[in-house]
């Protein structure tokens, strides 16, 4: 099987808007975790009607964010989906040339941040149920650095490379059937300049 594109760069407004829908982003995130799923399976994960999930999956597919996957069962009526790439990347530089594009990028970024915040708040609310081992392993920290823009870019590249190394390790273990003790783990990083 050919290797998928790594972090597909979204540069057009239509694709950005397709992804920047609250339910579509949840579906994309869920499909990224499961790797393949049907609309029925995803509907159960996001607690929405199958018909609504199917509609939004088709919209994601229209923009090349997801694609049909090989059948995973004998039921030919089931339509299986998979991410079209291993992640997406959305950069400010691709949307700053027009006020409408910049506003859409900002709105999308706010949605993604709100969903990430909701994920972390859910963990905080449920942390007593995760047990000592997972609570000891979880991390929340803030570092205040004095960097140049070039140093910030280097730091970002280094952090992403480290995360990808662990992502690949987890996928390889999963593929080898080593599933014991594995959970979904979200790693959110934000690195940005600010003044006092």
PDB file of C-alpha atoms in Angstrom:
ATOM      1  CA  UNK A   1       0.000   0.000   0.000  1.00  0.00           C
ATOM      2  CA  UNK A   2       1.499   3.413  -0.950  1.00  0.00           C
ATOM      3  CA  UNK A   3       2.414   5.739   1.877  1.00  0.00           C
ATOM      4  CA  UNK A   4       0.046   8.644   2.394  1.00  0.00           C
ATOM      5  CA  UNK A   5       0.999  12.274   2.056  1.00  0.00           C
ATOM      6  CA  UNK A   6       2.224  13.685   5.377  1.00  0.00           C
ATOM      7  CA  UNK A   7       0.475  16.829   6.616  1.00  0.00           C
ATOM      8  CA  UNK A   8      -1.340  17.867   3.462  1.00  0.00           C
ATOM      9  CA  UNK A   9      -1.137  21.630   3.222  1.00  0.00           C
ATOM     10  CA  UNK A  10      -4.539  23.265   2.872  1.00  0.00           C
ATOM     11  CA  UNK A  11      -4.168  26.407   0.792  1.00  0.00           C
ATOM     12  CA  UNK A  12      -7.626  27.031  -0.663  1.00  0.00           C
ATOM     13  CA  UNK A  13     -10.531  28.694   1.070  1.00  0.00           C
ATOM     14  CA  UNK A  14     -13.091  26.058   0.057  1.00  0.00           C
ATOM     15  CA  UNK A  15     -11.170  23.225   1.706  1.00  0.00           C
ATOM     16  CA  UNK A  16     -10.495  25.332   4.789  1.00  0.00           C
ATOM     17  CA  UNK A  17     -14.202  26.093   5.129  1.00  0.00           C
ATOM     18  CA  UNK A  18     -15.106  22.428   4.565  1.00  0.00           C
ATOM     19  CA  UNK A  19     -12.893  21.377   7.465  1.00  0.00           C
ATOM     20  CA  UNK A  20     -13.768  24.349   9.687  1.00  0.00           C
ATOM     21  CA  UNK A  21     -17.224  23.032  10.502  1.00  0.00           C
ATOM     22  CA  UNK A  22     -17.632  21.772  14.086  1.00  0.00           C
ATOM     23  CA  UNK A  23     -19.060  18.350  13.176  1.00  0.00           C
ATOM     24  CA  UNK A  24     -16.757  17.828  10.201  1.00  0.00           C
ATOM     25  CA  UNK A  25     -13.700  18.541  12.326  1.00  0.00           C
ATOM     26  CA  UNK A  26     -14.907  16.054  14.945  1.00  0.00           C
ATOM     27  CA  UNK A  27     -15.490  13.461  12.212  1.00  0.00           C
ATOM     28  CA  UNK A  28     -12.073  14.105  10.683  1.00  0.00           C
ATOM     29  CA  UNK A  29     -10.421  13.750  14.099  1.00  0.00           C
ATOM     30  CA  UNK A  30     -12.343  10.517  14.827  1.00  0.00           C
ATOM     31  CA  UNK A  31     -11.432   9.066  11.435  1.00  0.00           C
ATOM     32  CA  UNK A  32      -7.786   9.997  11.976  1.00  0.00           C
ATOM     33  CA  UNK A  33      -7.830   7.899  15.151  1.00  0.00           C
ATOM     34  CA  UNK A  34      -9.694   4.879  13.789  1.00  0.00           C
ATOM     35  CA  UNK A  35      -7.954   5.032  10.355  1.00  0.00           C
ATOM     36  CA  UNK A  36     -11.037   3.473   8.664  1.00  0.00           C
ATOM     37  CA  UNK A  37     -14.709   3.619   9.605  1.00  0.00           C
ATOM     38  CA  UNK A  38     -18.237   3.700   8.251  1.00  0.00           C
ATOM     39  CA  UNK A  39     -20.707   6.525   8.714  1.00  0.00           C
ATOM     40  CA  UNK A  40     -22.605   4.329  11.189  1.00  0.00           C
ATOM     41  CA  UNK A  41     -19.503   3.757  13.310  1.00  0.00           C
ATOM     42  CA  UNK A  42     -18.614   7.449  13.287  1.00  0.00           C
ATOM     43  CA  UNK A  43     -22.201   8.468  14.057  1.00  0.00           C
ATOM     44  CA  UNK A  44     -21.967   6.458  17.265  1.00  0.00           C
ATOM     45  CA  UNK A  45     -18.736   8.220  18.216  1.00  0.00           C
ATOM     46  CA  UNK A  46     -20.061  11.747  17.647  1.00  0.00           C
ATOM     47  CA  UNK A  47     -23.634  11.044  18.757  1.00  0.00           C
ATOM     48  CA  UNK A  48     -25.268  12.242  15.540  1.00  0.00           C
ATOM     49  CA  UNK A  49     -27.660  10.699  13.001  1.00  0.00           C
ATOM     50  CA  UNK A  50     -26.077   8.456  10.375  1.00  0.00           C
ATOM     51  CA  UNK A  51     -27.665  10.464   7.537  1.00  0.00           C
ATOM     52  CA  UNK A  52     -26.136  13.710   8.861  1.00  0.00           C
ATOM     53  CA  UNK A  53     -22.728  12.071   9.324  1.00  0.00           C
ATOM     54  CA  UNK A  54     -22.900  10.624   5.777  1.00  0.00           C
ATOM     55  CA  UNK A  55     -23.624  14.087   4.364  1.00  0.00           C
ATOM     56  CA  UNK A  56     -20.657  15.642   6.156  1.00  0.00           C
ATOM     57  CA  UNK A  57     -18.342  12.781   5.200  1.00  0.00           C
ATOM     58  CA  UNK A  58     -19.237  13.365   1.550  1.00  0.00           C
ATOM     59  CA  UNK A  59     -18.407  17.073   1.976  1.00  0.00           C
ATOM     60  CA  UNK A  60     -14.988  16.184   3.427  1.00  0.00           C
ATOM     61  CA  UNK A  61     -14.452  13.788   0.513  1.00  0.00           C
ATOM     62  CA  UNK A  62     -15.415  16.470  -2.052  1.00  0.00           C
ATOM     63  CA  UNK A  63     -12.437  18.489  -0.828  1.00  0.00           C
ATOM     64  CA  UNK A  64     -10.038  15.546  -0.774  1.00  0.00           C
ATOM     65  CA  UNK A  65      -9.716  15.436   3.007  1.00  0.00           C
ATOM     66  CA  UNK A  66     -11.009  11.866   3.234  1.00  0.00           C
ATOM     67  CA  UNK A  67     -11.495   9.120   0.674  1.00  0.00           C
ATOM     68  CA  UNK A  68     -13.236   5.803   0.307  1.00  0.00           C
ATOM     69  CA  UNK A  69     -11.354   2.906   1.875  1.00  0.00           C
ATOM     70  CA  UNK A  70     -11.344  -0.751   0.922  1.00  0.00           C
ATOM     71  CA  UNK A  71     -14.259  -2.775   2.252  1.00  0.00           C
ATOM     72  CA  UNK A  72     -13.539  -4.021   5.766  1.00  0.00           C
ATOM     73  CA  UNK A  73     -16.482  -6.418   5.959  1.00  0.00           C
ATOM     74  CA  UNK A  74     -18.631  -8.605   3.763  1.00  0.00           C
ATOM     75  CA  UNK A  75     -21.497  -6.120   3.731  1.00  0.00           C
ATOM     76  CA  UNK A  76     -21.214  -4.441   0.338  1.00  0.00           C
ATOM     77  CA  UNK A  77     -23.734  -1.788   1.349  1.00  0.00           C
ATOM     78  CA  UNK A  78     -21.287  -0.292   3.835  1.00  0.00           C
ATOM     79  CA  UNK A  79     -19.164   2.578   2.624  1.00  0.00           C
ATOM     80  CA  UNK A  80     -15.803   2.750   4.374  1.00  0.00           C
ATOM     81  CA  UNK A  81     -13.832   5.966   4.731  1.00  0.00           C
ATOM     82  CA  UNK A  82     -10.237   6.847   5.579  1.00  0.00           C
ATOM     83  CA  UNK A  83      -8.190  10.052   5.821  1.00  0.00           C
ATOM     84  CA  UNK A  84      -6.711  10.999   2.450  1.00  0.00           C
ATOM     85  CA  UNK A  85      -3.443  12.058   4.103  1.00  0.00           C
ATOM     86  CA  UNK A  86      -1.619  11.605   7.375  1.00  0.00           C
ATOM     87  CA  UNK A  87      -2.688  14.932   8.829  1.00  0.00           C
ATOM     88  CA  UNK A  88      -3.297  18.391   7.474  1.00  0.00           C
ATOM     89  CA  UNK A  89      -1.448  21.652   7.894  1.00  0.00           C
ATOM     90  CA  UNK A  90      -3.031  25.071   7.717  1.00  0.00           C
ATOM     91  CA  UNK A  91      -0.701  28.056   7.612  1.00  0.00           C
ATOM     92  CA  UNK A  92      -1.490  31.726   8.053  1.00  0.00           C
ATOM     93  CA  UNK A  93       0.723  32.611   5.077  1.00  0.00           C
ATOM     94  CA  UNK A  94      -1.718  30.929   2.682  1.00  0.00           C
ATOM     95  CA  UNK A  95      -4.670  33.065   3.779  1.00  0.00           C
ATOM     96  CA  UNK A  96      -3.304  36.515   4.604  1.00  0.00           C
ATOM     97  CA  UNK A  97      -3.470  38.001   1.094  1.00  0.00           C
ATOM     98  CA  UNK A  98      -7.139  39.039   1.362  1.00  0.00           C
ATOM     99  CA  UNK A  99      -9.232  40.190   4.334  1.00  0.00           C
ATOM    100  CA  UNK A 100     -11.955  37.579   3.725  1.00  0.00           C
ATOM    101  CA  UNK A 101      -9.419  34.754   3.573  1.00  0.00           C
ATOM    102  CA  UNK A 102      -7.651  36.013   6.690  1.00  0.00           C
ATOM    103  CA  UNK A 103     -10.977  36.210   8.542  1.00  0.00           C
ATOM    104  CA  UNK A 104     -11.861  32.647   7.497  1.00  0.00           C
ATOM    105  CA  UNK A 105      -8.455  31.402   8.680  1.00  0.00           C
ATOM    106  CA  UNK A 106      -8.914  33.150  12.024  1.00  0.00           C
ATOM    107  CA  UNK A 107     -12.420  31.698  12.436  1.00  0.00           C
ATOM    108  CA  UNK A 108     -11.134  28.194  11.610  1.00  0.00           C
ATOM    109  CA  UNK A 109      -8.233  28.565  14.039  1.00  0.00           C
ATOM    110  CA  UNK A 110     -10.624  29.650  16.783  1.00  0.00           C
ATOM    111  CA  UNK A 111     -12.844  26.602  16.152  1.00  0.00           C
ATOM    112  CA  UNK A 112      -9.884  24.215  16.276  1.00  0.00           C
ATOM    113  CA  UNK A 113      -8.654  25.843  19.494  1.00  0.00           C
ATOM    114  CA  UNK A 114     -12.133  25.665  21.079  1.00  0.00           C
ATOM    115  CA  UNK A 115     -12.401  21.955  20.261  1.00  0.00           C
ATOM    116  CA  UNK A 116      -8.931  21.277  21.659  1.00  0.00           C
ATOM    117  CA  UNK A 117      -9.813  23.201  24.808  1.00  0.00           C
ATOM    118  CA  UNK A 118     -13.000  21.145  25.147  1.00  0.00           C
ATOM    119  CA  UNK A 119     -10.958  17.937  24.856  1.00  0.00           C
ATOM    120  CA  UNK A 120      -8.610  19.033  27.640  1.00  0.00           C
ATOM    121  CA  UNK A 121     -11.470  20.194  29.865  1.00  0.00           C
ATOM    122  CA  UNK A 122     -13.109  16.791  29.419  1.00  0.00           C
ATOM    123  CA  UNK A 123      -9.870  15.146  30.552  1.00  0.00           C
ATOM    124  CA  UNK A 124      -9.764  17.409  33.616  1.00  0.00           C
ATOM    125  CA  UNK A 125     -13.357  16.522  34.455  1.00  0.00           C
ATOM    126  CA  UNK A 126     -12.643  12.797  34.022  1.00  0.00           C
ATOM    127  CA  UNK A 127      -9.093  12.633  35.385  1.00  0.00           C
ATOM    128  CA  UNK A 128     -10.138  10.749  38.539  1.00  0.00           C
ATOM    129  CA  UNK A 129     -11.281   7.887  36.287  1.00  0.00           C
ATOM    130  CA  UNK A 130      -7.945   7.633  34.460  1.00  0.00           C
ATOM    131  CA  UNK A 131      -5.963   6.380  37.422  1.00  0.00           C
ATOM    132  CA  UNK A 132      -2.600   7.273  38.856  1.00  0.00           C
ATOM    133  CA  UNK A 133      -0.438   6.045  35.964  1.00  0.00           C
ATOM    134  CA  UNK A 134      -2.206   8.137  33.317  1.00  0.00           C
ATOM    135  CA  UNK A 135      -2.485  11.168  35.583  1.00  0.00           C
ATOM    136  CA  UNK A 136       1.237  11.021  36.348  1.00  0.00           C
ATOM    137  CA  UNK A 137       2.000  10.773  32.625  1.00  0.00           C
ATOM    138  CA  UNK A 138      -0.297  13.649  31.564  1.00  0.00           C
ATOM    139  CA  UNK A 139       1.321  17.057  31.232  1.00  0.00           C
ATOM    140  CA  UNK A 140       0.228  20.662  31.295  1.00  0.00           C
ATOM    141  CA  UNK A 141       2.910  23.311  31.351  1.00  0.00           C
ATOM    142  CA  UNK A 142       3.825  26.710  30.053  1.00  0.00           C
ATOM    143  CA  UNK A 143       7.264  27.997  29.148  1.00  0.00           C
ATOM    144  CA  UNK A 144       8.097  31.649  28.594  1.00  0.00           C
ATOM    145  CA  UNK A 145      11.047  31.942  26.212  1.00  0.00           C
ATOM    146  CA  UNK A 146      12.938  34.816  24.590  1.00  0.00           C
ATOM    147  CA  UNK A 147      13.459  33.729  20.975  1.00  0.00           C
ATOM    148  CA  UNK A 148      13.855  35.098  17.488  1.00  0.00           C
ATOM    149  CA  UNK A 149      11.332  34.127  14.799  1.00  0.00           C
ATOM    150  CA  UNK A 150      13.945  31.760  13.333  1.00  0.00           C
ATOM    151  CA  UNK A 151      14.480  30.092  16.717  1.00  0.00           C
ATOM    152  CA  UNK A 152      10.719  29.703  17.181  1.00  0.00           C
ATOM    153  CA  UNK A 153      10.503  28.062  13.729  1.00  0.00           C
ATOM    154  CA  UNK A 154      13.323  25.683  14.692  1.00  0.00           C
ATOM    155  CA  UNK A 155      11.674  24.842  18.018  1.00  0.00           C
ATOM    156  CA  UNK A 156       8.405  24.090  16.217  1.00  0.00           C
ATOM    157  CA  UNK A 157      10.139  21.789  13.707  1.00  0.00           C
ATOM    158  CA  UNK A 158      11.929  19.956  16.527  1.00  0.00           C
ATOM    159  CA  UNK A 159       8.739  19.457  18.554  1.00  0.00           C
ATOM    160  CA  UNK A 160       6.814  18.191  15.527  1.00  0.00           C
ATOM    161  CA  UNK A 161       9.606  15.759  14.655  1.00  0.00           C
ATOM    162  CA  UNK A 162       9.509  14.354  18.190  1.00  0.00           C
ATOM    163  CA  UNK A 163       5.723  13.973  18.144  1.00  0.00           C
ATOM    164  CA  UNK A 164       5.865  12.252  14.745  1.00  0.00           C
ATOM    165  CA  UNK A 165       8.456   9.790  16.036  1.00  0.00           C
ATOM    166  CA  UNK A 166       6.075   8.744  18.828  1.00  0.00           C
ATOM    167  CA  UNK A 167       3.132   8.683  16.411  1.00  0.00           C
ATOM    168  CA  UNK A 168       5.012   6.283  14.131  1.00  0.00           C
ATOM    169  CA  UNK A 169       6.025   4.119  17.107  1.00  0.00           C
ATOM    170  CA  UNK A 170       2.387   3.877  18.246  1.00  0.00           C
ATOM    171  CA  UNK A 171       1.123   3.018  14.764  1.00  0.00           C
ATOM    172  CA  UNK A 172       3.785   0.342  14.324  1.00  0.00           C
ATOM    173  CA  UNK A 173       2.908  -1.219  17.684  1.00  0.00           C
ATOM    174  CA  UNK A 174      -0.801  -1.113  16.830  1.00  0.00           C
ATOM    175  CA  UNK A 175      -0.132  -2.767  13.460  1.00  0.00           C
ATOM    176  CA  UNK A 176       1.858  -5.480  15.248  1.00  0.00           C
ATOM    177  CA  UNK A 177      -1.118  -6.159  17.536  1.00  0.00           C
ATOM    178  CA  UNK A 178       0.467  -4.578  20.613  1.00  0.00           C
ATOM    179  CA  UNK A 179      -2.672  -2.855  21.864  1.00  0.00           C
ATOM    180  CA  UNK A 180      -2.431  -3.500  25.609  1.00  0.00           C
ATOM    181  CA  UNK A 181      -2.299  -0.314  27.645  1.00  0.00           C
ATOM    182  CA  UNK A 182      -2.620   1.969  24.611  1.00  0.00           C
ATOM    183  CA  UNK A 183      -5.020   4.917  24.670  1.00  0.00           C
ATOM    184  CA  UNK A 184      -5.629   7.848  22.357  1.00  0.00           C
ATOM    185  CA  UNK A 185      -3.372  10.715  23.422  1.00  0.00           C
ATOM    186  CA  UNK A 186      -3.795  14.318  22.287  1.00  0.00           C
ATOM    187  CA  UNK A 187      -0.709  16.524  22.150  1.00  0.00           C
ATOM    188  CA  UNK A 188      -1.574  20.189  21.715  1.00  0.00           C
ATOM    189  CA  UNK A 189       1.173  22.740  21.373  1.00  0.00           C
ATOM    190  CA  UNK A 190       0.881  26.467  20.886  1.00  0.00           C
ATOM    191  CA  UNK A 191       3.933  28.572  20.252  1.00  0.00           C
ATOM    192  CA  UNK A 192       3.354  32.233  19.542  1.00  0.00           C
ATOM    193  CA  UNK A 193       4.846  35.653  20.243  1.00  0.00           C
ATOM    194  CA  UNK A 194       3.301  38.015  22.781  1.00  0.00           C
ATOM    195  CA  UNK A 195       4.131  41.245  24.517  1.00  0.00           C
ATOM    196  CA  UNK A 196       3.717  41.645  28.283  1.00  0.00           C
TER     197      UNK A 196
END
